[in-house]
Coordinates of C-alpha atoms in Angstrom, one line a residue:
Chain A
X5 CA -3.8 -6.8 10.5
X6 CA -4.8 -10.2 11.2
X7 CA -3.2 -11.9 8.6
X8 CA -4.8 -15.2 9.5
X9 CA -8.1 -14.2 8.5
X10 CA -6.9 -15.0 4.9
X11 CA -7.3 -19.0 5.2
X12 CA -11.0 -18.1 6.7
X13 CA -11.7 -16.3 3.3
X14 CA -10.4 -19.4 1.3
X15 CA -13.0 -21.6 2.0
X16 CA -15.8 -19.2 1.1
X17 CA -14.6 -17.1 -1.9
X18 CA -13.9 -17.9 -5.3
X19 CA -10.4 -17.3 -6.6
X20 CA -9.6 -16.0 -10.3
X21 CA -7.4 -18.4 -12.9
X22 CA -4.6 -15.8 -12.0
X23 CA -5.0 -16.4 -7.7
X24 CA -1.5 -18.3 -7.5
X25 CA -0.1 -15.9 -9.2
X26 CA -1.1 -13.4 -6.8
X27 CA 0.0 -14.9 -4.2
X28 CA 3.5 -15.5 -5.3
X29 CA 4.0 -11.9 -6.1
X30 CA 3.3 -11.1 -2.6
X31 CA -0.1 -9.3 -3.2
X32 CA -2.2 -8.2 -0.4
X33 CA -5.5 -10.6 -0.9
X34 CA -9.2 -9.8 0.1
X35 CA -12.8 -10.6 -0.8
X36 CA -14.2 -8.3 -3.3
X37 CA -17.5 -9.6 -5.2
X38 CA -17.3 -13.2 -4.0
X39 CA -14.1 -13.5 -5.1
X40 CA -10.7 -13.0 -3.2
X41 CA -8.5 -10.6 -5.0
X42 CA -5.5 -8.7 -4.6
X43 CA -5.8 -5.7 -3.6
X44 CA -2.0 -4.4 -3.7
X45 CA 0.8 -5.9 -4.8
X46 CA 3.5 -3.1 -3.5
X47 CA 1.4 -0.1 -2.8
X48 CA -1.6 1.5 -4.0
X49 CA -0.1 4.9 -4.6
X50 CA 2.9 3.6 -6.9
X51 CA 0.4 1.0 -8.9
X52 CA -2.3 4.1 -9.3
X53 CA 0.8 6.4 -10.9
X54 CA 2.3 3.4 -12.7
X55 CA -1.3 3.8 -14.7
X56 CA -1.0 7.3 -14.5
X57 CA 2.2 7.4 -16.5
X58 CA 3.2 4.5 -18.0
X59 CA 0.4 0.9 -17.7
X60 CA -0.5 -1.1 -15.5
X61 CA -2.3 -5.1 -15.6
X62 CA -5.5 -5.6 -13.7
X63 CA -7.1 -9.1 -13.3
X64 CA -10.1 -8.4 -13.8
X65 CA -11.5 -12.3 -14.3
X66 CA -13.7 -11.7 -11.5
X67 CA -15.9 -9.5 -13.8
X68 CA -19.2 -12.0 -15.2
X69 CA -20.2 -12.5 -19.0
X70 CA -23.2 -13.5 -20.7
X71 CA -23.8 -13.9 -24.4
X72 CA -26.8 -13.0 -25.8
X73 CA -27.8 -14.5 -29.2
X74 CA -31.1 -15.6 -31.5
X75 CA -33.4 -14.2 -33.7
X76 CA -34.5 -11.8 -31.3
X77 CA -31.0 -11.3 -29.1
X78 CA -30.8 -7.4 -30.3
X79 CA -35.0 -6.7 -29.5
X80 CA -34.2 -8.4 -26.0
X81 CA -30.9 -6.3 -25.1
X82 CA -33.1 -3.3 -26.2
X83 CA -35.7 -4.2 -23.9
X84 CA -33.3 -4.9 -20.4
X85 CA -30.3 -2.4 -21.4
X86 CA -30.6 1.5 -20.9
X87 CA -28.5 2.3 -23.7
X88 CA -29.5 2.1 -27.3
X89 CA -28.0 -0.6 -29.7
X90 CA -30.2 -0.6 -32.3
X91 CA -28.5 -0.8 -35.7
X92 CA -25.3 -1.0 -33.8
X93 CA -22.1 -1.8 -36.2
X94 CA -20.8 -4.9 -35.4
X95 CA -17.8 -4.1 -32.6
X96 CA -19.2 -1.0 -30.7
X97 CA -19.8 -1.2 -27.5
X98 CA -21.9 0.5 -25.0
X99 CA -22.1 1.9 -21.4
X100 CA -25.3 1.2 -19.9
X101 CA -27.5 0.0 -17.3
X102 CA -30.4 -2.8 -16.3
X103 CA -33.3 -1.2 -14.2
X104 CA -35.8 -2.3 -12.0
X105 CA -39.6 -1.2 -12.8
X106 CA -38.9 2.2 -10.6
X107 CA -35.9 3.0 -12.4
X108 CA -33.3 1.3 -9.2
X109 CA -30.4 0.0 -11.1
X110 CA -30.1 -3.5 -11.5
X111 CA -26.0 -3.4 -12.6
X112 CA -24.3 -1.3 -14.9
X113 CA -22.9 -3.1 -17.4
X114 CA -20.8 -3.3 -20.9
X115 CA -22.6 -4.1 -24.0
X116 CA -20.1 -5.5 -26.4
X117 CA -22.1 -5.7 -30.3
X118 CA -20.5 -9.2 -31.7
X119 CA -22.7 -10.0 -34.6
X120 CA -26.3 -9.3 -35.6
X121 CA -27.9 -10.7 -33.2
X122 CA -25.3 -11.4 -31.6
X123 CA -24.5 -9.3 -28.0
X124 CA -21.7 -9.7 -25.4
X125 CA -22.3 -8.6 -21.9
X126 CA -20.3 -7.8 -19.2
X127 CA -21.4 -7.4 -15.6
X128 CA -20.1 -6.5 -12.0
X129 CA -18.7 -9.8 -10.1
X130 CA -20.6 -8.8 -6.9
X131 CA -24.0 -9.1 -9.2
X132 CA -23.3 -12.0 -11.2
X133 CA -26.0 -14.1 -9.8
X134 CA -28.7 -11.8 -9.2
X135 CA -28.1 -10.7 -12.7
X136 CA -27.9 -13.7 -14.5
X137 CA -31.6 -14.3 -12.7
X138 CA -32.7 -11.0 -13.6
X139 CA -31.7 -11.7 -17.3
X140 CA -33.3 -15.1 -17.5
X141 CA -36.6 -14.0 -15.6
X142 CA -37.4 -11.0 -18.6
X143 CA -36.3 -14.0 -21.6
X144 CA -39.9 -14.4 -21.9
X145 CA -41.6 -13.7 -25.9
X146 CA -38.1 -13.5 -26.6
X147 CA -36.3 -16.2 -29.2
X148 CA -32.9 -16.1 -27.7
X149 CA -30.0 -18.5 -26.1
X150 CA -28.6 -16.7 -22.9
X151 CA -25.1 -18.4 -22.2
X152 CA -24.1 -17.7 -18.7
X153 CA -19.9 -17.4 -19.6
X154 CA -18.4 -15.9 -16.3
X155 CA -17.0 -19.3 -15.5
X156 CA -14.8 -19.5 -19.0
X157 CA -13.1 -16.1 -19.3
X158 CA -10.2 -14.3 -17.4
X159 CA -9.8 -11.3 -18.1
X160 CA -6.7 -8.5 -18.3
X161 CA -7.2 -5.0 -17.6
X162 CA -4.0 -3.3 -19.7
X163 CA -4.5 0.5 -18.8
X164 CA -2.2 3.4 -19.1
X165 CA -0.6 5.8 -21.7
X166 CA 1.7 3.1 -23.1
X167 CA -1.0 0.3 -22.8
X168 CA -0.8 0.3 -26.7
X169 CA 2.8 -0.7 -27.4
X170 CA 2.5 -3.5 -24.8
X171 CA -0.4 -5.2 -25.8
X172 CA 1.4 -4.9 -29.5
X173 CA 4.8 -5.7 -28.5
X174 CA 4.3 -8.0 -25.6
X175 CA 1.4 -9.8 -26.2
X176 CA 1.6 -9.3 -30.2
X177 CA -1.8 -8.8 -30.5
X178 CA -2.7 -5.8 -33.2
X179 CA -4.8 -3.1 -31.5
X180 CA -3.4 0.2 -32.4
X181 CA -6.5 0.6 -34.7
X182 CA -8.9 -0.5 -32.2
X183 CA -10.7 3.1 -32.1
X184 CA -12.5 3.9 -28.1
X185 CA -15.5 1.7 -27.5
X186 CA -14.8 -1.0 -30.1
X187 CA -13.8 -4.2 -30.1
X188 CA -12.3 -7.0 -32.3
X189 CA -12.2 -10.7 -32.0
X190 CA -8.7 -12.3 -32.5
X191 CA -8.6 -15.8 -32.8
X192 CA -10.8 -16.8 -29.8
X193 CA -10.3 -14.0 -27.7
X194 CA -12.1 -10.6 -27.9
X195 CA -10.1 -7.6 -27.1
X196 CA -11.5 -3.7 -26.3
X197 CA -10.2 0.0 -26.1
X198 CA -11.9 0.5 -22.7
X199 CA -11.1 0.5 -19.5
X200 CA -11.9 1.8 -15.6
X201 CA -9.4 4.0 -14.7
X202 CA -9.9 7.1 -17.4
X203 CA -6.3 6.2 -18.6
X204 CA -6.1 4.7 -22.5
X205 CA -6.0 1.4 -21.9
X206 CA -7.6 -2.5 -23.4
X207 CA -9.3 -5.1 -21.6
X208 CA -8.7 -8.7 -22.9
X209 CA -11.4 -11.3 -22.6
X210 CA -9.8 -15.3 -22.8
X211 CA -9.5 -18.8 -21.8
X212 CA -8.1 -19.2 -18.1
X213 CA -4.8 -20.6 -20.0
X214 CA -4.5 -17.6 -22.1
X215 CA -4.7 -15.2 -19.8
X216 CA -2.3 -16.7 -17.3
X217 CA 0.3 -17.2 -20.3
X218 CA -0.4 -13.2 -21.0
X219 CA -0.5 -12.5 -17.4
X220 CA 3.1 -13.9 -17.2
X221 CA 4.0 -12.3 -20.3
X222 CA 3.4 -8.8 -19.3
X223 CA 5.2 -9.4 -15.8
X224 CA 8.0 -10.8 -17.4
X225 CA 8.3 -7.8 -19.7
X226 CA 8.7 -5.8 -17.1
X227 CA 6.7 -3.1 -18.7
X228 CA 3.5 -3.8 -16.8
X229 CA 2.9 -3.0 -13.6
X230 CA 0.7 -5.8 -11.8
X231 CA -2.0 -3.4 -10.1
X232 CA -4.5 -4.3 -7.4
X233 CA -8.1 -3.2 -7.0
X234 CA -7.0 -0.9 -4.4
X235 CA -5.6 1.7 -7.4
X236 CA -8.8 0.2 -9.7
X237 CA -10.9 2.3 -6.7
X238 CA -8.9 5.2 -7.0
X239 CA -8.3 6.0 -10.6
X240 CA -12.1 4.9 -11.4
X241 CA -12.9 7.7 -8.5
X242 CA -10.7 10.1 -9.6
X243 CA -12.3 10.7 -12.9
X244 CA -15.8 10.3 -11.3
X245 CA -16.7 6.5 -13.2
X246 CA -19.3 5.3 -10.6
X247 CA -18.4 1.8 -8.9
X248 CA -22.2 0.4 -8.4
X249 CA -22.8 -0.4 -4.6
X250 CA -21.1 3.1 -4.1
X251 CA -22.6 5.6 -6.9
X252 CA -25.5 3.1 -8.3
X253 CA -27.7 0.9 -6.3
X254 CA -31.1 -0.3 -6.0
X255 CA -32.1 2.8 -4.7
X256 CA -30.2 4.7 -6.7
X257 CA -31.6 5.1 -10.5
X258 CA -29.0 6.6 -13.0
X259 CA -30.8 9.9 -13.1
X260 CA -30.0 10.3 -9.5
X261 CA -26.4 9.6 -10.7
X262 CA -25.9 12.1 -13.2
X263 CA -25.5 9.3 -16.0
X264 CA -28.8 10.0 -17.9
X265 CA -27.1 10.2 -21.1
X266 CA -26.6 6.3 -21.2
X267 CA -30.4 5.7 -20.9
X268 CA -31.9 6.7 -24.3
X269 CA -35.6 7.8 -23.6
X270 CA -36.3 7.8 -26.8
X271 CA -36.1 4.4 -27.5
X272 CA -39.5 2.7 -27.9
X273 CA -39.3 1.2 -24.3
X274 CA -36.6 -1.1 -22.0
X275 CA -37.5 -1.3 -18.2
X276 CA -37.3 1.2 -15.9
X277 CA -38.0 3.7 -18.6
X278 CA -41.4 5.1 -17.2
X279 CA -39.8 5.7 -14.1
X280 CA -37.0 7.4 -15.2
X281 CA -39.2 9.7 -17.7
X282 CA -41.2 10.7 -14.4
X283 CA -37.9 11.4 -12.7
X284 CA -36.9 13.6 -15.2
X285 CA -39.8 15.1 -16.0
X286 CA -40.5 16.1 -12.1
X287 CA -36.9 15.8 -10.4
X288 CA -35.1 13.6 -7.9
X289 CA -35.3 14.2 -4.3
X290 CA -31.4 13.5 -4.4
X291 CA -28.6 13.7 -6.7
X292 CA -25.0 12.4 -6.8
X293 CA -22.2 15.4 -6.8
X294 CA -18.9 15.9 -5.7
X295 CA -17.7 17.6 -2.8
X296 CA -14.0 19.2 -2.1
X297 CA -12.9 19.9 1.7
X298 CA -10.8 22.7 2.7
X299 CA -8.6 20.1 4.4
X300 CA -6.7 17.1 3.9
X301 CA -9.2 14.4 6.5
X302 CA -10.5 11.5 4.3
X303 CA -14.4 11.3 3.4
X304 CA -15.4 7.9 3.3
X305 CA -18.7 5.7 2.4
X306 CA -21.2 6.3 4.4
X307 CA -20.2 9.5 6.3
X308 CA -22.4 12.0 7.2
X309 CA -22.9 15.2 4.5
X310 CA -23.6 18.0 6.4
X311 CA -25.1 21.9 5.6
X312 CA -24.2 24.7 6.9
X313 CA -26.6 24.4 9.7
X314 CA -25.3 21.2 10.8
X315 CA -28.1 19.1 9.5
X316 CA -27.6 15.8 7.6
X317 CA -28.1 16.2 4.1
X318 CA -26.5 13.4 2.5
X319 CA -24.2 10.7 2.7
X320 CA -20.2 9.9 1.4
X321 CA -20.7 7.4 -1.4
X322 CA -17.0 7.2 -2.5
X323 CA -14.3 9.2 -1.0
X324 CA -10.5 9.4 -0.4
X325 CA -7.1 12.3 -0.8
X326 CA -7.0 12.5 -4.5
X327 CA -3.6 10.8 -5.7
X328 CA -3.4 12.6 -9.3
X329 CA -4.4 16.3 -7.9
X330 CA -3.4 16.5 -3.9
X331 CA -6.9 17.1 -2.3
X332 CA -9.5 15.4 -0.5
X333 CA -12.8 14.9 -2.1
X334 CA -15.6 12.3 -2.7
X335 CA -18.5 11.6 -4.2
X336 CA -21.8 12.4 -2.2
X337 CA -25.6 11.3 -2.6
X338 CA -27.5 14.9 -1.3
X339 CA -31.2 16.1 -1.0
X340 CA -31.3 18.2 -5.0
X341 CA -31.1 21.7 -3.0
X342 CA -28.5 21.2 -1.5
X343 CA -26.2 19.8 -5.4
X344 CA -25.7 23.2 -7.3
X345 CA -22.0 23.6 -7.4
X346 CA -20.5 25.9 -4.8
X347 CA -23.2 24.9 -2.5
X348 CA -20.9 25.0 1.1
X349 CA -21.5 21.5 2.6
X350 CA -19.2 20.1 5.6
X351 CA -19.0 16.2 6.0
X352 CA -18.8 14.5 9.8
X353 CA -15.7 12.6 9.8
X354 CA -14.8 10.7 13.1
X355 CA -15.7 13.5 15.6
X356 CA -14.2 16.6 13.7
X357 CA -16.8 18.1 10.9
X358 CA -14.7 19.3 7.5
X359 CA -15.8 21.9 5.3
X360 CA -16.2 22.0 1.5
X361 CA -18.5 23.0 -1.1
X362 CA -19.8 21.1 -4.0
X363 CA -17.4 20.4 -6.8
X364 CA -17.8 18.6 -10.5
X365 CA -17.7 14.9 -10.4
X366 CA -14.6 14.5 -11.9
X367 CA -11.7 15.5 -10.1
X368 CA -9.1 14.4 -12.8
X369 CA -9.4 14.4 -16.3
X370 CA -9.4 11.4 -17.9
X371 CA -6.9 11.1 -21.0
X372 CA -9.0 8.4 -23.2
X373 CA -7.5 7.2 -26.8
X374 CA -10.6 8.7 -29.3
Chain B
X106 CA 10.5 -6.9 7.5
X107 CA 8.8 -4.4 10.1
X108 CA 11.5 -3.2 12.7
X109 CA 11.1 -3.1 16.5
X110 CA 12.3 -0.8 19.2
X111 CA 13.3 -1.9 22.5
X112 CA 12.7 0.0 25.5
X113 CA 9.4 1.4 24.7
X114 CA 6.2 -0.2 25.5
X115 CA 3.4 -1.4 23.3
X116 CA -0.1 -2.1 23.2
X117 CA -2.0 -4.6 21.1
X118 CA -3.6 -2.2 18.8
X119 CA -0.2 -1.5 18.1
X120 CA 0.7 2.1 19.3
X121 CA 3.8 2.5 21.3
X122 CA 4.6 4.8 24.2
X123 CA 8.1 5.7 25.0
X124 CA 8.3 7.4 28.7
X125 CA 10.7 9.8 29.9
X126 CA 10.0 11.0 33.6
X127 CA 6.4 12.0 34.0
X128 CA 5.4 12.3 29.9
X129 CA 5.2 9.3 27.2
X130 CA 5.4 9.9 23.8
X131 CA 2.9 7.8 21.6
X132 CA 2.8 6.8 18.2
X133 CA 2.1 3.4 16.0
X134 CA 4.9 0.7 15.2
X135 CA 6.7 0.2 12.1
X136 CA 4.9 -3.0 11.6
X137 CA 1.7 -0.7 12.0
X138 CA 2.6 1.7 9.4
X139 CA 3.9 -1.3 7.0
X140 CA 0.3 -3.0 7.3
X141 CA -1.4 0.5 6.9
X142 CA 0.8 1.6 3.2
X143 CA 0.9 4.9 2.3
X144 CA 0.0 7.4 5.3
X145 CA -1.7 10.3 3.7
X146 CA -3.7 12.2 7.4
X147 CA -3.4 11.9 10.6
X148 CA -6.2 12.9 12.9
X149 CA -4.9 14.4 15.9
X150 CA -6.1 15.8 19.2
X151 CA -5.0 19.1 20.4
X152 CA -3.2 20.3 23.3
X153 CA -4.9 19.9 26.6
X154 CA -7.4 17.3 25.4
X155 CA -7.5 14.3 27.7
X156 CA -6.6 10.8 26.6
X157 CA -7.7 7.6 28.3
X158 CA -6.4 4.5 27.6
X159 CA -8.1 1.6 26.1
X160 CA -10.0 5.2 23.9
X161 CA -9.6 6.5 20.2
X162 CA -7.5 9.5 20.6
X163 CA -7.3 10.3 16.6
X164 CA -7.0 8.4 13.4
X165 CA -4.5 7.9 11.1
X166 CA -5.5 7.7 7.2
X167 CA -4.0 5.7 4.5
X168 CA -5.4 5.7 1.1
X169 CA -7.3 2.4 1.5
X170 CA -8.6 3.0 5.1
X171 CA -9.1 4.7 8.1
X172 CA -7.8 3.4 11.6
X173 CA -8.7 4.8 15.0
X174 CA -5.6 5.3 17.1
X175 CA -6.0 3.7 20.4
X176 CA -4.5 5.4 23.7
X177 CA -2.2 3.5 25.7
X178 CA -2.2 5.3 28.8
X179 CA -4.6 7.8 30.0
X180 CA -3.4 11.4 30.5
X181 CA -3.2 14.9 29.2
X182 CA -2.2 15.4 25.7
X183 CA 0.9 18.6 26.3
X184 CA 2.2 18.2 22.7
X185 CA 1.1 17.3 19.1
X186 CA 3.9 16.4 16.6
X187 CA 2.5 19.3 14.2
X188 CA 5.2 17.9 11.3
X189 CA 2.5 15.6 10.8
X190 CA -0.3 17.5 9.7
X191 CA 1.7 18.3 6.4
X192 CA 4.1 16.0 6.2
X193 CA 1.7 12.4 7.3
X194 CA 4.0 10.2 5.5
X195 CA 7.1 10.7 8.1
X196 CA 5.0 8.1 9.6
X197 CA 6.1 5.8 6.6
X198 CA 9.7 6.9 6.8
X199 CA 10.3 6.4 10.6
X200 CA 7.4 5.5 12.5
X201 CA 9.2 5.6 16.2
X202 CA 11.1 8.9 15.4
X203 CA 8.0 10.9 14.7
X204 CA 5.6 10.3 17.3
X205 CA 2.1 11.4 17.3
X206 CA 1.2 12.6 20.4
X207 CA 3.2 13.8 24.2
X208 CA 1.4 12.9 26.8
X209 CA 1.1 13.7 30.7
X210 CA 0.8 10.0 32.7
X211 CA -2.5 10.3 35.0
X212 CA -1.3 7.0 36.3
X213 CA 1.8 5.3 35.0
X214 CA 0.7 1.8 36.5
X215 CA -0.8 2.0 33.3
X216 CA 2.5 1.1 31.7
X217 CA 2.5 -2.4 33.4
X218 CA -0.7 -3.4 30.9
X219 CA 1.3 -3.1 28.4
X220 CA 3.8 -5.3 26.2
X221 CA 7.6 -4.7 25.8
X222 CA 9.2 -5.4 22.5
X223 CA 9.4 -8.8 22.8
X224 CA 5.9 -9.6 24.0
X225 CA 4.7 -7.2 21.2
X226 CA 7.3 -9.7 18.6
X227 CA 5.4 -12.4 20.0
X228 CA 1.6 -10.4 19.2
X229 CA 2.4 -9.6 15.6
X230 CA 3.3 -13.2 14.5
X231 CA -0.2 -14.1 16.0

């Protein structure tokens, strides 16, 4: 409630070409990933239904981008990205992660198929760096040019059933054939049918200038909803998209997850593949699920999972009262006996434990364009 | 802009008490609930717990965060405002009608430790 902790944060974080813009409209700013960033503009639950039933505009600028291309750009992405884009057409793009030698993830990441050869990445803002030197460390035997790009694009986040019409009407940029997954360059921006919030939605990769003239664009319209990363956290949770620090870490390998189908063991090899062949091959000693208590109390990161004999048996990775179905749940890393669903698990929260049982992942179902 | 009641008493965490005889009714300011958004639990102690000030006596939940609630006075809770467990967002729509928690004083010099309205004015411009 301290509000003059904002000019502390100045100094240190990194602001987006749309940070002004924030700031005029009010918007509650924090740090997030190095950068500061609003987090609500009026309040989360009316920006997380606006996306729900109508759009809403992200800025997402803080996310990073590297291009990857040379002779040998496609062999290279094979050999640091879980997912397979061998033979890829030209516009697909894939869901996948980079792993460390014992299958940890590295960052989960977009891989956006430009040309042969030619591959565009798209990484968490809170990993840029260590990513970037990850990249450039495993470059070795391979003829490439890796062009660190965060610094050049802003980026728009246009989510929500009528994200189509806006971005065609407002912005006049042709998308309604974009299929899920694909994207298209127009003139020198690049524009997707993806998305975090398991809403239809595009996100819009340009020049600082051009995103600040479509930022003001979609305001103006009225249309758009500006929406903070406080409803990002929700509606990604929601639909059970992992939010790496919470569902994915260094410790946490994809298998543990639940998101093995993104890493294609039968590709010929990419790292972290031995490691996740073992895992499945022999089992995890923990496994992500979700969990839905009786009552309304909030499960957050980090709280305690308990069984039914009051032992700790996991931990709270994500949590918080669902906004689109009226219930408390979260997302839990447990010991594997303890994941089938049903399972009856309780998590500590403050001094009061709250019972539950394990659920599916994905409270909410997510209503993609395919 | 938050509102502000006169005649109750506040603390820096920003719960208020408003006494009448030998009990005190306690809940958070509007300016609390403003800064919180949305209130979607409240975490409550029951009837007959004891409170201390200066302690966490509960927690109340909005969708981005938890924050304890902080005890003005110490005392005996007689009353929980039961409206809240289904209904958290009256906190939104009138934080000083729908208090939180009655309380028994222990020992109302308490009450001198903390600020009146415009003292507590003062605080949240800080």
């Amino acid at each position: 409630m301290n509000k003059n902790t904002l000019t502390q944060y100045l100094s240190m974080e990194k602001k987006t070409c749309l940070y002004d813009r924030h700031v005029a409209l009010g918007a509650l700013m924090s740090p997030f990933g190095g950068f500061i960033m609003p987090i609500q503009y009026s309040n989360i639950t009316d920006e997380h239904n606006a996306v729900r039933q109508h759009c809403g505009v992200f800025d997402v600028s803080h996310m990073g981008e590297v291009r990857i291309t040379g002779p040998d750009a496609e062999k290279y992405v094979q050999h640091i990205f879980t997912n397979d884009v061998a033979g890829a057409p030209v516009g697909q793009i894939y869901y996948g992660m980079m792993l460390y030698p014992n299958g940890g993830t590295v960052d989960d990441l977009l891989v956006y198929k430009m040309g042969d050869n030619d591959f565009f990445l798209v990484i968490n803002a809170a990993n840029i760096d260590k990513d970037v030197a990850w990249m450039k460390e495993h470059t070795a035997g391979f003829d490439i040019k890796l062009d660190h790009q965060s610094d050049f694009y802003g980026q728009l986040a246009v989510q929500g059933p009528e994200a189509e019409t806006v971005v065609e009407e407002v912005l006049g940029i042709p998308c309604s054939e974009l299929k899920f997954y694909t994207a298209k360059v127009v003139c020198d921006i690049i524009i997707s049918r993806t998305g975090y919030t398991g809403e239809d939605g595009f996100e819009i990769y340009g020049s600082h200038e051009f995103t600040q003239k479509s930022w003001d664009k979609l305001i103006e319209s009225g249309r758009c909803k500006p929406c903070g990363l406080g409803c990002r956290d929700t509606l990604r949770f929601e639909v059970g998209l992992p939010l790496y620090g919470d569902e994915l870490s260094a410790e946490i390998s994809p298998v543990m997850a639940g998101l093995s189908m993104f890493c294609k063991l039968d590709k010929e090899e990419f790292i972290g593949k031995e490691a996740l062949v073992e895992q499945k091959a022999n089992g995890v000693a923990q496994k992500l699920v979700g969990i839905e208590l009786a009552d309304k109390a909030i499960p957050r990161h980090g709280y305690a999972v308990l069984n039914t004999e009051g032992e700790v048996v996991g931990e709270v990775t994500t949590g918080y009262h669902c906004l689109s179905v009226d219930k408390s749940v979260c997302m839990a890393l447990v010991k594997t006996e303890f994941a089938k669903l049903d399972t009856p698990l309780a998590v500590q929260i403050r001094k009061k434990v709250f019972e539950g049982k394990v659920v599916k992942k994905k409270f909410y179902d997510k209503h993609y364009h395919k | 802009m938050a509102k502000f009641e006169e005649g109750l008493r506040y603390s820096e965490s920003h719960e208020y008490i408003r006494v009448e005889g030998e009990y005190g009714y306690i809940g958070i300011s509007d300016y609390a609930q403003h800064a919180l958004g949305n209130v979607v639990y409240v975490d409550m102690p029951e009837v007959d717990d004891e409170v201390t000030a200066g302690e966490e006596f509960g927690a109340v939940e909005s969708v981005k965060a938890a924050s304890d609630l902080i005890s003005p006075v110490s005392g005996t809770v007689v009353e929980v405002n039961e409206a809240l467990e289904d209904t958290p967002e009256l906190l939104n729509e009138d934080a000083f009608a729908n208090w939180i928690i009655k309380v028994q004083l222990s020992d109302p010099s308490e009450l001198d430790n903390l600020m009146d309205v415009e003292a507590y004015k003062e605080h949240c411009k800080e």
